[in-house]
Amino acid sequence: MHKIVLTALATLGAAGFIGMTTTTASASSSKVNDYISNKNIKPAKVTKSIWSGFPKNKYRHGKAKPEGVVVHETANPSSTIYNEIAYMKKNYNNAFVHSFVDGSRIINIANTDYLAWGVGYPGNARFVQFEQVEVHSKSAFAHEVANASWYTAYLLNKYNLKPNDAAYDYKGTVWSHKAVASKLGGSTHTDPVGYYSSAGKKYFGQSYNMAAFYQMVKKYYNEMNTKHTKLMTATYTSVNQQGKLSSKYTKYYLYNHLKGVNKNAKRQSWSKISPKVGKTYSIDMVGKKSNGTTWYRIKPATDTTSKTRYWVYADNLTDVTTNANEAATSSSASN
């Protein structure tokens, strides 16, 4: 491993790896992040290849209790991910990390429930650590950033840690090697900042930085923690009815689709239809949801050519009656 130190470890505080200078430039406009989003790049899956030869020492708060993630970079432009892993196994007494990332792989080689020796004392006893291998194309660098930021989010989520960029207050959960060296000591190295900067300029004409990387971490973390509500089914009946707006309407919302049944259902403000208690609305469909609730699809406009419709919960309307000339057809289609 190119940047590995040659000093033997007398304690768990190993010397770190070679690095470069950092930057905290704004991540508001990152060409790398935009490229990842526009190309819809999917992060690689984690490959478990745990080697039993690594020592198993607990973090300072105990087994499986890391306090954050440290991002490294190997500083070796000619190595491959498999060469780095092989070298590290032979030299783990000097230093080792938990995982390696490149443009197409995330390989976990050491159990993340136990500490690694990558940033020295006291950081080793606090953080999960992984290395990025240098890649050599625009696409490969974007894929590597996606893999590394997703893996960081994955680790935070696994250990119930919330994203917090340590570059600003040095109290966060997402650290570069440089941030650890600057605040906690144990190393003089500053990766992966130099690699990010040079690769960003070379392939995207814009320096990449940890601030932009952190934005990707937050994006993936939020996606992992979005609650997905299981959709219900419903039966629908076409009707020709009308009902008056109830005084209870202020407790509810309008919806563009039947709530809880259609994944694209979004609530709408009543201000869209100028509500007034007692106002009569036409009903062209009744929806019976599988949870037993009844919903009406109303037509707010008196213009017969308007196709605008909204779904409302049954309690929004009173005095629902059938028009005399109703010629409705009934269906029991399941959404």
Coordinates of C-alpha atoms in Angstrom, one line a residue:
M1 CA 0.0 0.0 0.0
H2 CA 1.6 3.2 -1.3
K3 CA 0.8 5.5 1.6
I4 CA 1.2 3.0 4.5
V5 CA 3.6 4.1 7.2
L6 CA 6.6 1.9 8.0
T7 CA 6.6 2.5 11.7
A8 CA 5.3 -0.5 13.7
L9 CA 2.4 -0.1 16.0
A10 CA 3.2 -0.2 19.6
T11 CA -0.4 0.7 20.6
L12 CA -3.7 0.9 18.8
G13 CA -2.8 4.5 17.8
A14 CA -1.3 4.0 14.4
A15 CA 0.2 6.7 12.3
G16 CA -2.1 7.7 9.4
F17 CA -1.6 7.8 5.6
I18 CA -0.2 10.3 3.3
G19 CA -2.6 13.0 2.1
M20 CA -2.9 16.5 0.7
T21 CA -4.7 19.8 1.5
T22 CA -8.3 20.3 2.2
T23 CA -11.0 22.7 1.1
T24 CA -14.4 23.6 2.4
A25 CA -15.6 25.3 -0.7
S26 CA -19.4 25.4 -1.2
A27 CA -21.0 22.3 -2.6
S28 CA -24.0 24.2 -3.9
S29 CA -23.0 23.6 -7.5
S30 CA -21.0 20.4 -8.0
K31 CA -20.6 19.0 -11.5
V32 CA -19.7 15.6 -10.1
N33 CA -22.8 15.4 -8.1
D34 CA -24.9 16.6 -11.0
Y35 CA -23.4 14.0 -13.2
I36 CA -24.2 11.3 -10.8
S37 CA -27.8 12.4 -10.6
N38 CA -28.3 13.1 -14.3
K39 CA -26.8 9.7 -15.2
N40 CA -28.8 8.0 -12.5
I41 CA -25.7 6.2 -11.3
K42 CA -26.5 3.4 -8.9
P43 CA -24.0 2.6 -6.1
A44 CA -22.5 -0.8 -6.0
K45 CA -23.6 -3.4 -3.5
V46 CA -21.3 -4.2 -0.5
T47 CA -19.2 -7.3 -1.0
K48 CA -18.4 -9.0 2.3
S49 CA -14.9 -10.5 2.2
I50 CA -14.0 -10.4 5.9
W51 CA -10.5 -11.6 6.7
S52 CA -10.1 -13.4 10.0
G53 CA -6.5 -12.2 10.5
F54 CA -7.4 -8.7 11.5
P55 CA -7.3 -8.0 15.2
K56 CA -10.6 -7.4 17.0
N57 CA -10.5 -4.5 19.4
K58 CA -13.6 -2.7 20.6
Y59 CA -14.3 1.0 20.0
R60 CA -13.9 3.2 23.1
H61 CA -17.7 2.9 23.8
G62 CA -17.8 -0.8 23.1
K63 CA -18.3 -3.3 20.3
A64 CA -20.4 -2.0 17.4
K65 CA -20.4 1.5 18.7
P66 CA -18.4 3.7 16.3
E67 CA -19.0 7.4 16.4
G68 CA -18.6 8.2 12.7
V69 CA -16.9 7.4 9.4
V70 CA -13.5 8.4 8.1
V71 CA -12.9 8.7 4.4
H72 CA -9.4 7.9 3.1
E73 CA -7.7 7.7 -0.3
T74 CA -4.7 5.4 -1.1
A75 CA -2.5 8.1 -2.8
N76 CA -1.3 5.4 -5.2
P77 CA -2.2 6.1 -8.9
S78 CA -1.0 2.7 -10.1
S79 CA -2.6 0.3 -7.7
T80 CA -5.9 -1.7 -7.9
I81 CA -8.4 -2.5 -5.3
Y82 CA -7.3 -6.1 -5.1
N83 CA -3.6 -5.1 -4.9
E84 CA -4.4 -2.7 -2.0
I85 CA -6.3 -5.4 -0.1
A86 CA -3.6 -8.0 -0.5
Y87 CA -0.9 -5.5 0.6
M88 CA -2.9 -4.5 3.6
K89 CA -3.4 -8.1 4.8
K90 CA 0.4 -8.5 4.7
N91 CA 1.0 -5.3 6.6
Y92 CA -1.9 -4.9 8.9
N93 CA 0.4 -4.6 11.9
N94 CA 1.3 -1.2 10.5
A95 CA -2.2 -0.1 9.4
F96 CA -5.5 -1.3 8.1
V97 CA -9.0 -0.1 7.3
H98 CA -12.4 -1.7 7.2
S99 CA -13.2 -1.5 3.5
F100 CA -12.0 -0.4 0.0
V101 CA -14.0 1.4 -2.7
D102 CA -13.3 2.0 -6.4
G103 CA -15.5 2.9 -9.4
S104 CA -17.3 -0.5 -9.4
R105 CA -16.8 -2.1 -6.0
I106 CA -17.3 -1.7 -2.3
I107 CA -15.3 -4.5 -0.6
N108 CA -15.6 -4.9 3.2
I109 CA -12.6 -6.8 4.5
A110 CA -12.6 -6.1 8.3
N111 CA -15.6 -6.4 10.7
T112 CA -16.9 -2.8 11.2
D113 CA -18.1 -3.7 14.7
Y114 CA -14.4 -3.5 15.7
L115 CA -11.9 -0.7 15.3
A116 CA -9.3 -0.4 12.5
W117 CA -5.8 1.2 12.5
G118 CA -6.0 4.0 10.0
V119 CA -5.9 7.5 11.6
G120 CA -3.9 7.0 14.8
Y121 CA -4.8 7.6 18.4
P122 CA -7.5 8.6 19.4
G123 CA -9.4 8.4 16.1
N124 CA -8.9 4.7 15.6
A125 CA -11.1 4.0 18.6
R126 CA -13.9 6.2 17.3
F127 CA -14.5 5.6 13.6
V128 CA -15.2 3.1 10.9
Q129 CA -12.7 3.7 8.1
F130 CA -12.5 3.0 4.4
E131 CA -10.0 3.7 1.5
Q132 CA -10.7 4.9 -2.0
V133 CA -8.5 3.6 -4.8
E134 CA -7.6 6.1 -7.4
V135 CA -9.5 5.7 -10.7
H136 CA -8.7 7.1 -14.1
S137 CA -11.7 8.2 -16.1
K138 CA -14.7 10.6 -15.7
S139 CA -17.2 7.9 -15.4
A140 CA -15.1 5.8 -13.0
F141 CA -14.5 8.8 -10.7
A142 CA -18.3 9.7 -10.6
H143 CA -19.1 6.0 -9.8
E144 CA -16.4 6.0 -7.1
V145 CA -17.9 9.1 -5.4
A146 CA -21.3 7.6 -5.6
N147 CA -20.1 4.3 -4.1
A148 CA -18.1 6.1 -1.3
S149 CA -20.8 8.5 -0.3
W150 CA -23.5 5.8 -0.4
Y151 CA -21.3 3.5 1.7
T152 CA -20.7 6.3 4.2
A153 CA -24.5 6.8 4.5
Y154 CA -25.0 3.0 4.7
L155 CA -22.6 2.9 7.7
L156 CA -24.2 5.8 9.4
N157 CA -27.6 4.2 9.0
K158 CA -26.3 0.8 10.2
Y159 CA -25.0 2.3 13.5
N160 CA -27.8 4.7 14.0
L161 CA -25.7 7.8 13.5
K162 CA -27.0 11.0 11.9
P163 CA -25.0 12.8 9.1
N164 CA -23.0 15.7 10.5
D165 CA -20.1 17.2 8.5
A166 CA -17.1 17.2 10.9
A167 CA -15.2 19.7 8.7
Y168 CA -17.0 22.6 10.4
D169 CA -17.2 21.8 14.1
Y170 CA -15.0 18.7 14.4
K171 CA -17.8 17.1 16.3
G172 CA -19.6 15.3 13.4
T173 CA -20.0 11.8 12.0
V174 CA -18.5 12.3 8.5
W175 CA -14.7 12.9 8.6
S176 CA -11.9 13.2 6.1
H177 CA -8.5 11.9 7.2
K178 CA -7.5 15.5 7.1
A179 CA -10.2 16.6 9.6
V180 CA -9.1 13.8 12.0
A181 CA -5.5 14.8 11.7
S182 CA -6.3 18.5 12.2
K183 CA -8.5 18.1 15.3
L184 CA -7.6 14.8 17.0
G185 CA -4.0 14.3 15.9
G186 CA -2.4 10.9 15.5
S187 CA -1.5 11.7 11.9
T188 CA -0.3 14.6 9.6
H189 CA -2.1 13.4 6.5
T190 CA -5.0 15.1 4.7
D191 CA -6.5 12.7 2.2
P192 CA -8.8 12.4 0.3
V193 CA -8.9 16.1 -0.4
G194 CA -6.0 16.3 -2.9
Y195 CA -7.3 13.4 -4.9
Y196 CA -10.8 14.9 -5.0
S197 CA -9.5 18.2 -6.1
S198 CA -7.3 17.0 -8.9
A199 CA -9.7 14.3 -10.2
G200 CA -12.5 16.8 -10.2
K201 CA -10.5 19.4 -12.2
K202 CA -9.2 16.7 -14.6
Y203 CA -12.5 15.1 -15.5
F204 CA -15.1 17.7 -14.7
G205 CA -13.2 21.0 -15.0
Q206 CA -14.1 21.8 -11.4
S207 CA -12.4 20.9 -8.1
Y208 CA -14.3 18.3 -6.0
N209 CA -14.3 18.6 -2.2
M210 CA -15.6 17.1 1.0
A211 CA -18.4 19.6 1.2
A212 CA -19.8 18.3 -2.0
F213 CA -19.2 14.7 -0.9
Y214 CA -21.2 15.4 2.3
Q215 CA -24.1 16.5 0.2
M216 CA -24.2 13.1 -1.5
V217 CA -23.9 11.4 1.8
K218 CA -27.0 13.3 3.1
K219 CA -28.9 12.5 -0.1
Y220 CA -28.3 8.7 0.2
Y221 CA -29.0 8.8 3.9
N222 CA -32.3 10.5 3.5
E223 CA -33.3 8.0 0.8
M224 CA -32.5 5.2 3.2
N225 CA -34.6 6.7 5.9
T226 CA -37.7 7.6 3.9
K227 CA -40.7 5.8 5.2
H228 CA -42.5 3.9 2.5
T229 CA -46.2 3.5 3.4
K230 CA -47.7 0.3 1.9
L231 CA -50.5 1.3 -0.5
M232 CA -54.0 0.2 0.1
T233 CA -56.5 -1.1 -2.4
A234 CA -59.8 0.5 -3.2
T235 CA -63.0 -0.1 -5.2
Y236 CA -64.5 2.7 -7.3
T237 CA -68.0 3.5 -8.3
S238 CA -68.9 6.1 -10.9
V239 CA -71.8 8.2 -9.6
N240 CA -73.8 11.4 -10.4
Q241 CA -74.2 12.9 -6.9
Q242 CA -73.7 16.1 -5.1
G243 CA -72.9 17.2 -1.5
K244 CA -72.5 20.3 0.6
L245 CA -69.2 21.3 2.1
S246 CA -69.2 20.5 5.8
S247 CA -67.8 22.8 8.5
K248 CA -65.4 20.0 9.3
Y249 CA -63.5 20.6 6.1
T250 CA -60.8 22.6 7.8
K251 CA -59.5 19.4 9.5
Y252 CA -58.7 17.8 6.1
Y253 CA -57.1 18.4 2.7
L254 CA -57.9 18.0 -0.9
Y255 CA -55.9 15.3 -2.8
N256 CA -55.1 15.0 -6.5
H257 CA -55.3 11.2 -6.2
L258 CA -57.0 8.9 -3.7
K259 CA -54.8 9.2 -0.5
G260 CA -53.1 6.0 0.5
V261 CA -54.0 4.2 -2.7
N262 CA -52.0 6.0 -5.3
K263 CA -48.3 6.6 -4.8
N264 CA -48.6 10.0 -6.5
A265 CA -51.3 11.3 -4.2
K266 CA -50.4 14.7 -2.8
R267 CA -52.5 17.0 -0.6
Q268 CA -53.7 20.2 -2.0
S269 CA -54.8 23.4 -0.3
W270 CA -58.5 24.2 0.0
S271 CA -57.7 27.7 -1.3
K272 CA -57.6 26.1 -4.8
I273 CA -61.4 25.9 -4.8
S274 CA -62.4 28.9 -2.7
P275 CA -64.2 26.8 0.0
K276 CA -67.4 27.9 1.7
V277 CA -69.4 25.9 4.2
G278 CA -72.7 24.8 2.6
K279 CA -71.4 25.2 -1.0
T280 CA -72.6 22.3 -3.2
Y281 CA -70.1 20.2 -5.2
S282 CA -70.7 17.6 -7.9
I283 CA -69.5 14.1 -7.1
D284 CA -68.5 11.9 -10.0
M285 CA -66.9 8.9 -8.2
V286 CA -66.9 7.2 -4.8
G287 CA -63.8 5.4 -3.6
K288 CA -64.1 2.7 -0.9
K289 CA -60.7 2.0 0.6
S290 CA -59.6 -1.3 1.9
N291 CA -59.4 0.2 5.4
G292 CA -63.2 0.9 5.3
T293 CA -63.1 4.6 4.7
T294 CA -65.2 6.4 2.0
W295 CA -63.9 9.1 -0.3
Y296 CA -65.6 11.3 -2.9
R297 CA -64.1 12.7 -6.1
I298 CA -65.5 16.2 -6.5
K299 CA -65.7 18.6 -9.4
P300 CA -65.0 22.1 -8.0
A301 CA -65.8 24.0 -11.2
T302 CA -69.3 24.7 -12.5
D303 CA -67.9 24.7 -16.0
T304 CA -69.0 21.4 -17.5
T305 CA -65.9 21.2 -19.7
S306 CA -63.4 21.4 -16.8
K307 CA -61.6 18.1 -16.0
T308 CA -60.3 19.2 -12.7
R309 CA -61.2 16.8 -9.9
Y310 CA -60.1 16.4 -6.2
W311 CA -60.5 13.6 -3.8
V312 CA -61.9 14.4 -0.3
Y313 CA -62.6 12.3 2.7
A314 CA -66.4 11.6 3.2
D315 CA -66.6 13.8 6.4
N316 CA -65.9 16.8 4.2
L317 CA -69.4 16.7 2.7
T318 CA -72.9 16.5 4.1
D319 CA -76.3 16.0 2.6
V320 CA -74.9 13.8 -0.2
T321 CA -77.7 13.0 -2.6
T322 CA -78.1 11.4 -6.0
N323 CA -79.1 13.5 -9.0
A324 CA -82.4 12.5 -10.5
N325 CA -80.9 11.9 -13.9
E326 CA -78.2 9.6 -12.6
A327 CA -77.0 7.0 -15.0
A328 CA -74.1 5.7 -13.1
T329 CA -72.1 2.6 -13.8
S330 CA -70.5 0.7 -10.9
S331 CA -67.1 -0.9 -10.9
S332 CA -65.0 -2.8 -8.3
A333 CA -61.6 -2.2 -9.8
S334 CA -58.7 -2.5 -7.5
N335 CA -56.0 0.3 -7.7

